[in-house]
Each structure stands twice: as C-alpha cells, then as structure tokens.
XYZ file of C-alpha atoms in Angstrom:
165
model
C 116.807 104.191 94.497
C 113.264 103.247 95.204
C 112.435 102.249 98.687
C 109.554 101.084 100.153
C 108.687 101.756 104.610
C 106.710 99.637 106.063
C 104.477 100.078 109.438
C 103.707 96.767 110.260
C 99.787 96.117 111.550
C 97.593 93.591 111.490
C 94.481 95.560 111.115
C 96.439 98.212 109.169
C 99.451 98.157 107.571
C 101.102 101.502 106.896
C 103.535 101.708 103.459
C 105.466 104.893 102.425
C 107.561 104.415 98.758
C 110.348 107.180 98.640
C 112.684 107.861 95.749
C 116.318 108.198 97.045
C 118.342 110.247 94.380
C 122.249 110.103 94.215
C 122.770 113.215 95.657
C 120.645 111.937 98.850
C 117.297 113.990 98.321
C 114.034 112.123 98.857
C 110.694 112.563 97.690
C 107.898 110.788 98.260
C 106.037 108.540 95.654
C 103.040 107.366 97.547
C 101.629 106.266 100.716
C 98.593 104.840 101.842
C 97.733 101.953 104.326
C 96.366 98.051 103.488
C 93.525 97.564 105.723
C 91.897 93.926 106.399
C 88.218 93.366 107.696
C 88.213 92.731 111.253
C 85.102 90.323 110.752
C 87.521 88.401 108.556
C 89.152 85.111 109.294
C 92.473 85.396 110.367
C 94.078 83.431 107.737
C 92.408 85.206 104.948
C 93.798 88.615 106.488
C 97.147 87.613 106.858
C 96.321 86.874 102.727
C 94.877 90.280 102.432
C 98.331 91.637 103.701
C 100.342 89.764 101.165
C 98.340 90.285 98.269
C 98.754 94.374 99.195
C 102.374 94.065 99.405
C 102.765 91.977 96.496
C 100.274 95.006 94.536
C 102.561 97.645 96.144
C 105.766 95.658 94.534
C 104.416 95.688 91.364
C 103.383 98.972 90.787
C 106.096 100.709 92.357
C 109.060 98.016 92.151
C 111.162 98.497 95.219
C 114.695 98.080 95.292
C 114.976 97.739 99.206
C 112.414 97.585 102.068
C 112.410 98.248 105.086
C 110.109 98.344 108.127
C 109.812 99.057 111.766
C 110.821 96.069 114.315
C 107.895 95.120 116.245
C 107.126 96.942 119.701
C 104.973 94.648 122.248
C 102.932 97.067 124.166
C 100.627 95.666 127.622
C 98.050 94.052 125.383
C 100.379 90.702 124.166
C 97.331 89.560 121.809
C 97.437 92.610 118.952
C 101.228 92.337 120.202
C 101.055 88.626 118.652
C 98.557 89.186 115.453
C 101.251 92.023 114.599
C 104.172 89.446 114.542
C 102.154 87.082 112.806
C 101.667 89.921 109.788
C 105.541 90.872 110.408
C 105.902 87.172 109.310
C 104.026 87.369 105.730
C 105.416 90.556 105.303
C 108.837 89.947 106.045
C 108.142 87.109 103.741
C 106.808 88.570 100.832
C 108.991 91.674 100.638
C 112.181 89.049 100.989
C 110.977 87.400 98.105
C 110.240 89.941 96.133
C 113.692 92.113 96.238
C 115.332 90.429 99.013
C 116.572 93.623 100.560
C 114.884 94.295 103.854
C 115.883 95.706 106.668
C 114.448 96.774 109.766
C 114.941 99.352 112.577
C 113.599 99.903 116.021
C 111.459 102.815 116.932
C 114.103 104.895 118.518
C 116.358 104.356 115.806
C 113.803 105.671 113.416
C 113.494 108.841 115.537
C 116.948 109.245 116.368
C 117.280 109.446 112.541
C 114.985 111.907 111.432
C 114.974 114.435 114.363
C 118.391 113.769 116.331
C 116.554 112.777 119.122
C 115.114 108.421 119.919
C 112.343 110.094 122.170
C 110.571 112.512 119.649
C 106.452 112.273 120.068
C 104.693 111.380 117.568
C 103.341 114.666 116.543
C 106.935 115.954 116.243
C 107.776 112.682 113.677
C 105.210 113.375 111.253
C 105.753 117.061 111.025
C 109.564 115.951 110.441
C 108.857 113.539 108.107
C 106.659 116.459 106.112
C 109.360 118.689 105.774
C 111.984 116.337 104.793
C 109.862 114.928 101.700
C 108.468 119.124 101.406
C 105.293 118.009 101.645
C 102.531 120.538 102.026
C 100.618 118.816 105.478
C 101.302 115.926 107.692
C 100.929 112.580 105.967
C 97.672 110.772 106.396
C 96.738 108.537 107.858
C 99.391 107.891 110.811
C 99.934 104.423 109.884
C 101.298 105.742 106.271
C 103.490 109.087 108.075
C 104.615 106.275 109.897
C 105.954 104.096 106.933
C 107.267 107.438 105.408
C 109.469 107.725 108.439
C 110.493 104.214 108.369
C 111.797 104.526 104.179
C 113.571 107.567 105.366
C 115.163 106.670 108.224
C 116.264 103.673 105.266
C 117.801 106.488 103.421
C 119.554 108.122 105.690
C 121.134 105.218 106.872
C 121.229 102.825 104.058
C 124.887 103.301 104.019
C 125.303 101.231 107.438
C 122.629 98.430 105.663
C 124.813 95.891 106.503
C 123.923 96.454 110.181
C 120.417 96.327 109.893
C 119.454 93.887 107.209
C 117.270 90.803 107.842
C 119.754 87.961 108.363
C-alpha cells in the first residue's frame, strides 16, 4: 500500500509517500515540501497547493492519505491561511483516492515513539529509524509528513476511526 502524509502549510506544505508492505514494513518513497511565493496572491497560492498535490498523485498514485489535523497556535491569522490550504487539500486528495484521514499531533507521536509529548527533535530521529534512513529527513516540514504516513500505517487498521467523514 502506497500512502501519502501530509503536513499541512500555507507557505509550505510538507508530503512524505511511504510504501506499506503486507508484512507491515515501511519504506520511504519520497519527500519533499510544495512551497508558494509569499508575494503571491492568495488565491493563486491556494492553486499552487493543489496543482502540487494533484503532481504528487500522479506520479506516485496514493492509495490513502492522510495528514495532520490543524493546530491553532497564538497567531490566529497563519492559524486561518493554514485551514484555508487544509480546505484545497482535503479537497483534492478526497477527490483523487477518496481515502483520507487525519490525526492530531499527539496521536502522531503517541504512535511512533509511545509517548503524545515527544519534541520534535526526538520525532524526526524516530521517524529516521523506522524508514532506516541514513539522517533526519529534510526539511522539517517533509520529516513531518513522513511521520504523519507512518503514524497512517501503524494505525490504518483502526481507519475507520479516523477517516474524513
């Protein structure tokens, strides 16, 4: 199984594709970030997210998605331009496989290191040695989608509790 993480930004968005075999070992396929221009129009980088997503679908072909509920920190405006690209992403990935599911921070750390108050630090070196990778995914935004697809695959077997309704 193919699945596709997703750390949702507006500025950058953060995708980690994982391959899932059927005895439950992962290894990553590819990771990277979509950026948009912050000199751009809004509108045109909420178009700029879709058309990345929609390139990451084609090449790789997901069968599920998932991605990282959103987290409002003190400053409600990125809060707000981060929902809005939750939206087209949401969106798009529905469309395109219409298996998405999404998880909140602490589940995502609870899953990969036992524990739903790991640092950050901690997370990416976790998310290294579960995919064997030689360093520490960069940049964050992408170790961050790689923790989100495995935290997927660890857990896909509850999806029915987490899927987009």
């Amino acid at each position: 199984m193919t699945i596709l993480g997703i750390d949702p930004g507006f500025g950058t968005m953060g995708y980690g594709i994982i391959e899932k075999d059927a005895r439950g070992n992962c290894t990553a396929v590819d990771f990277g970030v979509v950026k948009t221009p912050p000199n751009e129009n809004f509108a045109v980088r909420l178009c700029i997210l879709e058309e990345g997503v929609n390139r990451i679908f084609d090449r790789f072909k997901p069968d599920e998605a998932a991605m990282e509920e959103l987290f409002f920190s003190k400053n409600v405006t990125t809060g707000i331009q981060v929902a809005h690209a939750r939206g087209v992403i949401l969106l798009t990935c529905n469309k395109r496989c219409g298996r998405i599911f999404e998880y909140k921070p602490n589940q995502i750390k609870q899953a990969l290191t036992g524990y739903g108050g790991a640092d950050k630090g901690q997370m990416q070196r976790v998310v290294a040695s579960h995919l064997r990778l030689s360093s520490i995914p960069r940049p964050d935004d992408a170790a961050d989608a790689l923790g989100v697809a495995l935290c997927h695959a660890f857990t896909s077997r509850f999806a029915s509790l987490y899927g987009v309704k």
